[in-house]
Structures are given as structure tokens and as C-alpha cells.
Backbone as numpy.savetxt, mean C-alpha at the origin, in Angstrom:
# Nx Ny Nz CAx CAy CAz Cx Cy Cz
-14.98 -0.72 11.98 -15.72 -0.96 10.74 -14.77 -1.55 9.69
-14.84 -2.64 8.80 -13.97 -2.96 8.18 -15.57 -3.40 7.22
-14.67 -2.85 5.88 -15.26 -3.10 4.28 -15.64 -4.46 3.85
-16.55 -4.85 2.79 -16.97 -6.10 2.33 -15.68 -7.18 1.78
-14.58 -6.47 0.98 -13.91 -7.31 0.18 -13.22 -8.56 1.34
-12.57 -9.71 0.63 -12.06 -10.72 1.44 -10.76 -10.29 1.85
-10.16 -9.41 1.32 -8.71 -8.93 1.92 -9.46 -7.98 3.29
-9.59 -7.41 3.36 -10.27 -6.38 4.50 -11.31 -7.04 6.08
-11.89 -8.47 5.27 -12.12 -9.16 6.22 -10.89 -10.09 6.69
-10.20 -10.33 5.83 -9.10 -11.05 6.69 -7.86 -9.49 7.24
-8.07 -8.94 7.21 -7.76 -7.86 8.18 -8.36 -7.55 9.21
-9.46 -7.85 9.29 -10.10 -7.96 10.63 -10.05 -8.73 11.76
-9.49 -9.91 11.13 -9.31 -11.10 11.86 -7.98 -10.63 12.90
-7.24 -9.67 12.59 -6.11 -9.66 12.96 -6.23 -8.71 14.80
-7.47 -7.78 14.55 -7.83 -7.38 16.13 -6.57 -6.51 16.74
-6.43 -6.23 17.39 -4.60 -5.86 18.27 -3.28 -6.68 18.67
-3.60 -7.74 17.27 -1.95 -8.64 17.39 -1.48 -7.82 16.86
0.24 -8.29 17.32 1.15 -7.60 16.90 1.46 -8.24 15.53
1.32 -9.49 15.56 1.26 -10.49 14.36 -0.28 -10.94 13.94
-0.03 -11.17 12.39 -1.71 -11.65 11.79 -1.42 -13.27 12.51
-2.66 -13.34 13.18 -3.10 -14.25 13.55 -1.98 -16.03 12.83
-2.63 -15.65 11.38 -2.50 -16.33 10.38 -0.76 -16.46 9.69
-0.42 -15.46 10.10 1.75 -15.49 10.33 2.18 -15.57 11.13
2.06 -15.55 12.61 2.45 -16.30 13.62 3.50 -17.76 13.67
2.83 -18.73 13.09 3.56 -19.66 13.28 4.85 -19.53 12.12
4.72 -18.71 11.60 5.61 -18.38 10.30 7.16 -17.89 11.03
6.60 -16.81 12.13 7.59 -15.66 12.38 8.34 -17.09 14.21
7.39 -17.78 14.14 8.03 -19.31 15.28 9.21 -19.72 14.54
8.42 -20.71 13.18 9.32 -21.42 13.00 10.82 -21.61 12.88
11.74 -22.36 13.40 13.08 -22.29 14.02 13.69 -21.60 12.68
13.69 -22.37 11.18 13.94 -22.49 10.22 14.02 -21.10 9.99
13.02 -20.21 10.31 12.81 -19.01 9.91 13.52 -17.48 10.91
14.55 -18.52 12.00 14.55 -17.20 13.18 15.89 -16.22 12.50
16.87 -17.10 11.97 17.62 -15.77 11.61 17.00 -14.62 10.46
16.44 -15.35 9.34 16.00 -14.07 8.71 15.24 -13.48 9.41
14.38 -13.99 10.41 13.35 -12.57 10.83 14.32 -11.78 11.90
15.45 -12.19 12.64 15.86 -11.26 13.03 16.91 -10.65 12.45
17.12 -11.08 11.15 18.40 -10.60 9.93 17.59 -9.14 9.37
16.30 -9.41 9.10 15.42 -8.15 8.33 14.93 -7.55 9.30
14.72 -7.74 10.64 13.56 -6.71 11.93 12.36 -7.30 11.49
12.08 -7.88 11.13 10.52 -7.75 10.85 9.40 -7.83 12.21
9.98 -8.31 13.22 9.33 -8.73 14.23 9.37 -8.03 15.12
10.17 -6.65 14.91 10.39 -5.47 16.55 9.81 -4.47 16.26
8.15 -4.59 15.35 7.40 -3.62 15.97 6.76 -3.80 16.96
6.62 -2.74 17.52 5.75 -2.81 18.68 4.61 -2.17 18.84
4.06 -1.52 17.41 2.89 -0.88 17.21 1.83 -1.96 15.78
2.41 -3.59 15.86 1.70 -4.36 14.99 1.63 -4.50 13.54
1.25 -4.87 12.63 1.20 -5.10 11.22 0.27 -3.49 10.25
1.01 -3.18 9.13 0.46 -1.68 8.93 0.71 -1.73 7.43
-0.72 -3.05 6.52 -0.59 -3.27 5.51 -1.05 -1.96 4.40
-1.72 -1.08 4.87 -1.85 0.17 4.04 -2.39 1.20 4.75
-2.40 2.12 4.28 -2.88 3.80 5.07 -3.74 4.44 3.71
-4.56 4.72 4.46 -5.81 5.70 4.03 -6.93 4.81 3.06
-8.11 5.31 2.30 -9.48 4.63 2.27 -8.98 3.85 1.51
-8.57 2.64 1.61 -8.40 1.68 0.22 -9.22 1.25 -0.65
-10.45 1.18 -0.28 -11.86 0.62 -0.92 -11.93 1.80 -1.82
-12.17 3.06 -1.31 -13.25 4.34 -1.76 -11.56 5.33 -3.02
-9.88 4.95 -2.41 -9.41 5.59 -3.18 -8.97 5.62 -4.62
-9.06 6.61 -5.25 -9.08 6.85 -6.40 -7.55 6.72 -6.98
-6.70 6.98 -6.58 -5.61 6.17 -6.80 -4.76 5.20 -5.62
-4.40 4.09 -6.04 -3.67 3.64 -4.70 -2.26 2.82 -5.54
-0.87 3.26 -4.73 0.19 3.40 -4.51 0.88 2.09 -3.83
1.46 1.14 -4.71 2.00 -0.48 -4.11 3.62 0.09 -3.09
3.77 -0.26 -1.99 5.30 -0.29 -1.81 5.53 -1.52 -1.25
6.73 -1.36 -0.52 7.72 -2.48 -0.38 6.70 -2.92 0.47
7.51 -2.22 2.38 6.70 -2.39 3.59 6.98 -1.31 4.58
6.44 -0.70 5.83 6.76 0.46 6.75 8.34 0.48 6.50
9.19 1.17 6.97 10.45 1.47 7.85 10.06 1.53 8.69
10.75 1.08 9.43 10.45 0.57 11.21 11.29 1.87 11.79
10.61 2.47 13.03 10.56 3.71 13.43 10.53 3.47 14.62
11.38 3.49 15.88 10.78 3.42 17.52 9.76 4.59 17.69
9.88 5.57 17.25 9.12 6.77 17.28 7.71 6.39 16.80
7.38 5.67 16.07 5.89 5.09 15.33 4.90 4.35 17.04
5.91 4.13 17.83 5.44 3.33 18.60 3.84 3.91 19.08
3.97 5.96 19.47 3.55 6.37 19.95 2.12 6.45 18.76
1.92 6.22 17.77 1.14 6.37 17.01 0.37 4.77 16.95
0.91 4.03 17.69 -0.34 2.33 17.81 -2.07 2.41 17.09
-2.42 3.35 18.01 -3.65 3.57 17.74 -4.27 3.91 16.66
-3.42 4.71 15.71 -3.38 5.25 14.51 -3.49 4.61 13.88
-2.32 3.65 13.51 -2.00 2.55 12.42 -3.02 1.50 12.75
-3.29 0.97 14.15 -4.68 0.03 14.43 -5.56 0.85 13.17
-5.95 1.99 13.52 -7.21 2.63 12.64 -7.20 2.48 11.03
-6.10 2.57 10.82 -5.96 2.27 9.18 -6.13 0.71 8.74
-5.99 -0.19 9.17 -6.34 -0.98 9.10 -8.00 -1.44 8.79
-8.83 -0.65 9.18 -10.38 -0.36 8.72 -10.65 -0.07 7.16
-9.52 0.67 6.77 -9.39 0.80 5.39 -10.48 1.77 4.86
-10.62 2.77 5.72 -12.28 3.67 5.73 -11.36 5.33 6.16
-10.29 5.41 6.70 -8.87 6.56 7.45 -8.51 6.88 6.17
-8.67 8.16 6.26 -7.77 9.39 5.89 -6.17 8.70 5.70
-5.06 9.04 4.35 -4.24 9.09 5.07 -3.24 9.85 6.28
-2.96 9.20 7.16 -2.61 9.63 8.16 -1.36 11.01 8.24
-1.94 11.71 8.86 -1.02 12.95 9.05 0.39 13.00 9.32
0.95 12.27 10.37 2.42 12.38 11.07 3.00 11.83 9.64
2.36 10.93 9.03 3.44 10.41 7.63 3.42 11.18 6.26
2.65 12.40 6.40 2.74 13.30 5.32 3.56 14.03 4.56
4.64 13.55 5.16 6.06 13.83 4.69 6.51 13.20 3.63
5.99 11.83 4.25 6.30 11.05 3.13 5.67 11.08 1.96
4.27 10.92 1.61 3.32 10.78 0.73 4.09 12.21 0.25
4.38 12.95 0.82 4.55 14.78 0.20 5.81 14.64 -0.84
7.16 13.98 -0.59 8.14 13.81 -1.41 8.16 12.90 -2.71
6.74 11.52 -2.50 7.25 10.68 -3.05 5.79 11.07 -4.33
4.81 11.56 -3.67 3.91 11.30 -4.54 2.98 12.92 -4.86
2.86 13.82 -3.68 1.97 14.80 -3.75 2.85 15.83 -4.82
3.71 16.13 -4.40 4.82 17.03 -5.13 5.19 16.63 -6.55
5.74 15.09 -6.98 5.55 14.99 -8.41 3.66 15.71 -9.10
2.91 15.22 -8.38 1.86 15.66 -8.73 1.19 16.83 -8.96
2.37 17.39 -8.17 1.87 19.32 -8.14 0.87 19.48 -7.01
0.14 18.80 -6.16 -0.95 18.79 -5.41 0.04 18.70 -4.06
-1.44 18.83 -2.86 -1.16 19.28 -1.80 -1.36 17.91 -1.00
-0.30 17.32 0.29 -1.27 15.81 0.50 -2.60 15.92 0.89
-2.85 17.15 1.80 -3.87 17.44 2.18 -5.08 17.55 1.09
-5.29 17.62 -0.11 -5.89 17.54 -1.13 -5.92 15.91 -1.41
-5.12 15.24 -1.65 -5.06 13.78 -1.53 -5.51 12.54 -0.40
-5.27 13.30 0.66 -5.35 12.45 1.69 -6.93 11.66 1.50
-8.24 11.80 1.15 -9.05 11.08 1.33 -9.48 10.67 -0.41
-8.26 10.68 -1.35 -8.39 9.97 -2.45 -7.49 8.99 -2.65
-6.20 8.99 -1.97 -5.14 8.25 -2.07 -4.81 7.02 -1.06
-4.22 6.13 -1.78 -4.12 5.06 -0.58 -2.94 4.06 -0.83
-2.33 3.81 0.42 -0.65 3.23 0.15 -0.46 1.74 0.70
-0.72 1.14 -0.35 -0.90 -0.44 -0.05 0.74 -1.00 0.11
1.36 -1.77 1.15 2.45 -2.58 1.12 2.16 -3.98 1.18
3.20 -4.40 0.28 3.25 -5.96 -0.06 3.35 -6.72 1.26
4.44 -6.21 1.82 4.68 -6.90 3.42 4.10 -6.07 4.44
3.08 -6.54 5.54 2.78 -5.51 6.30 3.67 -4.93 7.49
4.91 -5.76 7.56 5.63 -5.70 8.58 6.83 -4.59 8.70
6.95 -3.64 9.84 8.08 -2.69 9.20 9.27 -3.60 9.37
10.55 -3.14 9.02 11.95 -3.34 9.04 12.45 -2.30 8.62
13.65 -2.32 9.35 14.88 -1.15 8.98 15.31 -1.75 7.39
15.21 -2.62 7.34 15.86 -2.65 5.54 15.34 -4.31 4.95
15.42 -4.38 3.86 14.70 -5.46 2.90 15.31 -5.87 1.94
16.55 -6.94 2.90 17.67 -7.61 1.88 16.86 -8.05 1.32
17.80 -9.09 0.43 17.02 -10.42 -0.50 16.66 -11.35 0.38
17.48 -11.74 1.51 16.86 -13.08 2.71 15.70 -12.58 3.39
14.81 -11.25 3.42 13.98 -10.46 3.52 12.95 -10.74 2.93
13.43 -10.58 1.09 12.25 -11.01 0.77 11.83 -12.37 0.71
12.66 -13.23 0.76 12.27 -14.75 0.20 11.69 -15.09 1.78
11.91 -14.70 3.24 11.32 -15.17 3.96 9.56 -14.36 4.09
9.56 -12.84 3.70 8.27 -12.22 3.74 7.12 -12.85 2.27
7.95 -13.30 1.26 7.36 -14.10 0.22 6.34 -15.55 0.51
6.60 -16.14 1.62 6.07 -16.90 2.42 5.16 -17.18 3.29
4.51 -15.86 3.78 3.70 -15.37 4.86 1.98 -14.93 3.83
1.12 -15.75 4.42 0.00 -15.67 4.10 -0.51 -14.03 4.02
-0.06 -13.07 4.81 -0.60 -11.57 4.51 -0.04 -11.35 3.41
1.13 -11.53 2.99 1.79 -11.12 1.42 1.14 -11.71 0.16
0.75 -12.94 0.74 -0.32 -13.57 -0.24 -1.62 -12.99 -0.51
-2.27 -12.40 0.58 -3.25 -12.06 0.78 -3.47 -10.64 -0.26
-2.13 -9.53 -0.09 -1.76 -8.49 -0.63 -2.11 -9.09 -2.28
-1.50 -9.77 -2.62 -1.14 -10.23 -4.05 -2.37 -10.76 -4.41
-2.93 -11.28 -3.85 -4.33 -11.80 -4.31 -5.28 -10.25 -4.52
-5.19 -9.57 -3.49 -6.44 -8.37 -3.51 -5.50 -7.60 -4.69
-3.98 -7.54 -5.03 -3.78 -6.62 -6.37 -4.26 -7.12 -7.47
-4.69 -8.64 -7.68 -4.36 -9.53 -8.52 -6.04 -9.29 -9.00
-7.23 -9.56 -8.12 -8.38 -10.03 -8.24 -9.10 -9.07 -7.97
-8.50 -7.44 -7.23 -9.52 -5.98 -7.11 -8.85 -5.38 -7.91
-7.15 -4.90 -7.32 -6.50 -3.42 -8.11 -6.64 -3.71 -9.41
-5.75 -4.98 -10.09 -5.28 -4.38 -11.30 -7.13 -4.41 -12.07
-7.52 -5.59 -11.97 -9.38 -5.49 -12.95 -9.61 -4.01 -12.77
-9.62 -3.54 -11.44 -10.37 -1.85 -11.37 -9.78 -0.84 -12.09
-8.41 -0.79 -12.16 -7.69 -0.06 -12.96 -7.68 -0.21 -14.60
-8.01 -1.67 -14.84 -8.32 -1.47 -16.03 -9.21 -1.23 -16.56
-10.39 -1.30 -15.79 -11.74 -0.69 -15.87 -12.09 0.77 -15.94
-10.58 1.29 -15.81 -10.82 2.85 -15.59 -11.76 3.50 -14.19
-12.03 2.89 -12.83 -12.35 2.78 -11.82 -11.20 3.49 -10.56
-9.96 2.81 -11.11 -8.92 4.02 -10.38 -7.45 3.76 -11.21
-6.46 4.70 -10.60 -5.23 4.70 -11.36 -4.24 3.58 -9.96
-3.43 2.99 -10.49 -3.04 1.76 -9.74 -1.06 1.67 -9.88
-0.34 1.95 -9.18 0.82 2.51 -9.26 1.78 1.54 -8.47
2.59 0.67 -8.94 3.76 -0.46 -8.93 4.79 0.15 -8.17
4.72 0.75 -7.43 6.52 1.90 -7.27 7.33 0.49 -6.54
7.62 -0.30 -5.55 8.65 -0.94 -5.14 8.12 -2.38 -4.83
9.33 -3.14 -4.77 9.67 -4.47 -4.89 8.62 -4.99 -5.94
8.85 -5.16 -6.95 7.50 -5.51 -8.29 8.28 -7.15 -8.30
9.13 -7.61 -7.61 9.37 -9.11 -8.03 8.55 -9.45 -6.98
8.35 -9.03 -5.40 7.81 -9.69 -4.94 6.06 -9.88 -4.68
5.36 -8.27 -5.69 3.86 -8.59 -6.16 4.10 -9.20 -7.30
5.11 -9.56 -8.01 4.68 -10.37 -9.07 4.40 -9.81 -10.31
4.67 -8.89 -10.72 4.78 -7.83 -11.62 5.53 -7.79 -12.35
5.98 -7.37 -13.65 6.29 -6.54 -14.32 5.94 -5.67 -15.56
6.62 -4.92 -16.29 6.13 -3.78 -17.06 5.07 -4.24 -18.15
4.61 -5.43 -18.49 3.65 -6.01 -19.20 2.52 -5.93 -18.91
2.55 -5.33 -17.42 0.99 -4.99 -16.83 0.64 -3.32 -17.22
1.54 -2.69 -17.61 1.68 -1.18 -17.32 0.50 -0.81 -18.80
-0.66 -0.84 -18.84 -1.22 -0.55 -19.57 -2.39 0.30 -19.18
-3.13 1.25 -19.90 -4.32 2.05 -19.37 -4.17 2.28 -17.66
-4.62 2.31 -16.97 -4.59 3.25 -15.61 -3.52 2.48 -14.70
-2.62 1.54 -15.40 -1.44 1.23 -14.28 0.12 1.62 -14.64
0.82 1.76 -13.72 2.50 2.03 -13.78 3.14 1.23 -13.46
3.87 1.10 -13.73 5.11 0.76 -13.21 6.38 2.04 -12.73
6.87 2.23 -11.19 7.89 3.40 -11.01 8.84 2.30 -10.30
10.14 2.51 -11.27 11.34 2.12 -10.75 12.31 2.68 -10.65
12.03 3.39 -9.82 13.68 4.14 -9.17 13.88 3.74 -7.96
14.94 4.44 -6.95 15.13 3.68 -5.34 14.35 3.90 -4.32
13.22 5.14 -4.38 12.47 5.82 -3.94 11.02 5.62 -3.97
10.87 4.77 -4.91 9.36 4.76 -4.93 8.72 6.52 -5.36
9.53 7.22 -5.89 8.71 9.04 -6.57 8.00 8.33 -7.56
6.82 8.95 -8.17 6.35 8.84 -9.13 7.33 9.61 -10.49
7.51 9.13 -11.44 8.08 9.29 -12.26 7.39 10.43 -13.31
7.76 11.40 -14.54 7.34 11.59 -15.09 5.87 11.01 -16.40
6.64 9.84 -16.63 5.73 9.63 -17.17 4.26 9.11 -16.32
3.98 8.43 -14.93 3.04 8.37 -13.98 2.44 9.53 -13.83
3.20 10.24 -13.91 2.77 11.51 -13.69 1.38 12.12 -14.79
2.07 12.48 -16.24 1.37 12.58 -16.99 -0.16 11.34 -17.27
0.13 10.55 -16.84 -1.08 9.20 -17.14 -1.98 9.84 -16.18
-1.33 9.95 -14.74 -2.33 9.78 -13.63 -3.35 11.83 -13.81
-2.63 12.94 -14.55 -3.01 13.68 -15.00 -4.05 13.77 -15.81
-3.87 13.22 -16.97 -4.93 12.73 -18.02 -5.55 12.47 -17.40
-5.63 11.14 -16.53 -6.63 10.66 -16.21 -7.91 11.27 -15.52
-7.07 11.82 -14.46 -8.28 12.72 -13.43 -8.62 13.91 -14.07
-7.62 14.30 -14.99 -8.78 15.40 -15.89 -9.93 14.75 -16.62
-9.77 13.17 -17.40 -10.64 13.25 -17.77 -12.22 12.74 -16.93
-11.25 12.46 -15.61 -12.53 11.94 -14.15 -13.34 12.98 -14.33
-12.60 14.57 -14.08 -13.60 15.66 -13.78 -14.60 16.01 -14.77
-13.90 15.98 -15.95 -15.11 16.07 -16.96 -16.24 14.97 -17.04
-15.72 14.04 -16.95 -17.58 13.21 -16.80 -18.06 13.27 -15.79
-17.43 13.78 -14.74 -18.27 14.27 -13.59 -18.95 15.42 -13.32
-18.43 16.44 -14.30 -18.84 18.16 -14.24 -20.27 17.65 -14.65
-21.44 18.64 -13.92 -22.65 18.63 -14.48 -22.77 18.89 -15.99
-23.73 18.73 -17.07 -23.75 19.04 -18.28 -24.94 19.96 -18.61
-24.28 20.72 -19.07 -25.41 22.65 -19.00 -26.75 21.95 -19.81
-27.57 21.98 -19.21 -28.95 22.24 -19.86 -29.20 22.91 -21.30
-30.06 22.12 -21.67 -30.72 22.82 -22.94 -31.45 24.11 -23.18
């Protein structure tokens, strides 16, 4: 099942390549072979894994770089295929992560988060690390475009609409960002970690307190 928006249908297109259809000739070209084997981008073997959990339906969603590439992820293929539907829970085995970087500043449990939260990456491709020849060759690739267009033309409008809270944590040169966007329901977090910061913290607080109150029923007359 994959969602109405045009980012999500061109995620569909992509089926069980290991590469989007549409970056393929990208990750060929001669021009391009040492950086892709300078960054890894090309030795997964469980495919492209542009975000985890409901992206459409979540109430906050979380920008990063791209995976860390894991031989151990291999065994989870099927998984990461599933997130790609953009309709998945976020996924369990990575709850570690979401738990250090984002549930815990928050005081919450991931398991409380998992079907509100959602972790969009700029590059869908893992790598062990994301020099600068990293980014200027993943800057190039139509899925990164694709990313930047759906932050550009869904996240940030929805967030300012007060629709969801919308959170910058890593590489903001290569969505194209900076702190001039950080107004009403968006952040900017720059540390090395991608944690939500104190002040994210407090915004994304406010905020969903004030979600619950216009959502609480209103007592009768």
C-alpha cells in the first residue's frame, strides 16, 4: 500500500531494487565510482531506507543525514522493504536509536511514539560515514531531490500550519536549510548526534499539550 503524495508514489516505483530505479545510472557513472565506493553507499544489501514509521499520518517527523550501514540490518530486508509504504510503525530492532536521540529528551517511551513519529533521511542510502565527497556526490541523485522537494512542498507548509512539529537534526546544508526556517512548529538541532535539544524539546511540548486540549471533548452545558 503506498499513500497519495508524489514522494510516496515515486517510492513505489522503486519495488525490491537495491537501487531507486531512477539512481541507478547515477551510482554507474565512471565519474562517480570512487566517491560511491569512498562513502559505501552502494554495499547495502537490504536496498534504499528513505524513512521509518507512518510518514503521512505522523505527528512529528524527524530529518537525518542517512542509515549507518550495518551487515547485521541485512537480516531485517523485509522490514525496511515495509517502511517504505510509509503506513509502519516505527520499527522495533532500531528503538534504540529513536530511544537516545529523541524518546528520552522527550521524557516519553518509543513505544508511546512509535505510531506518531517518523524519521525521514535526506539520502536513502546507508554508509559507514558521510564525508564531504559524500555529500556532493548524494546531492546529485534524484531520491535526495525527491526528499527536498516533499520537505519543501508537504513538511515545512504542514508545520507551519500547525498540522505537525517538523525537526532539522542533521546535514541541514544538504536539505537546504537553515535557522531562518526555525519558526512556529519547526527546529533546527545541531549537535553531532542528531538529540533533540532543549529548546525542541520545550516547542515540541507546548505543542502537543496544546494538540490535547483541542482535542479533549468539551463538557456539556
Amino acid at each position: 500500500m503506498y499513500l497519495g503524495t508524489e514522494f510516496h508514489r515515486y517510492w513505489a516505483e522503486c519495488g525490491d531494487a537495491l537501487i531507486h530505479p531512477r539512481d541507478q545510472s547515477y551510482f554507474e557513472n565512471d565519474k562517480t565510482k570512487q566517491c560511491k565506493e569512498d562513502c559505501d553507499f552502494v554495499t547495502s544489501d537490504y536496498g534504499p531506507w528513505p524513512f521509518d514509521g507512518p510518514m503521512e499520518t505522523a505527528k512529528i517527523v524527524v530529518c537525518y543525514a542517512n542509515p549507518a550501514y550495518s551487515v547485521e540490518d541485512k537480516k531485517h530486508q523485509e522490514l525496511i522493504s515495509k517502511q517504505r509504504t510509509g503506513v509502519e510503525p516505527l520499527p522495533r530492532p532500531w528503538h534504540k536509536f529513536y530511544k537516545t536521540r529523541i524518546a528520552d529528551p522527550l521524557g516519553k517511551s518509543v513505544e508511546s511514539l512509535e505510531s506518531q513519529m517518523a524519521i525521514l533521511n535526506v539520502c536513502p542510502y546507508p554508509s559507514i560515514s558521510m564525508p564531504d565527497r559524500a555529500i556532493r556526490f548524494a546531492a546529485g541523485l534524484p531520491s535526495v531531490w525527491a526528499a527536498q522537494k516533499y520537505l519543501r512542498e508537504v513538511l515545512i507548509p504542514n508545520a507551519k500550519a500547525g498540522k505537525i512539529f517538523l525537526v532539522i537534526a542533521r546535514k541541514h546544508m544538504l536539505w537546504g536549510v537553515n535557522d531562518g526556517i526555525t519558526e512556529g512548529n519547526i527546529s533546527c538541532v545541531r549537535n553531532r548526534f542528531g538529540k533533540l535539544d532543549q529548546v525542541t524539546v520545550e516547542k515540541i511540548h507546548n505543542w502537543m499539550t496544546s494538540q490535547e486540549r483541542c482535542e479533549s471533548p468539551k463538557p456539556e452545558n
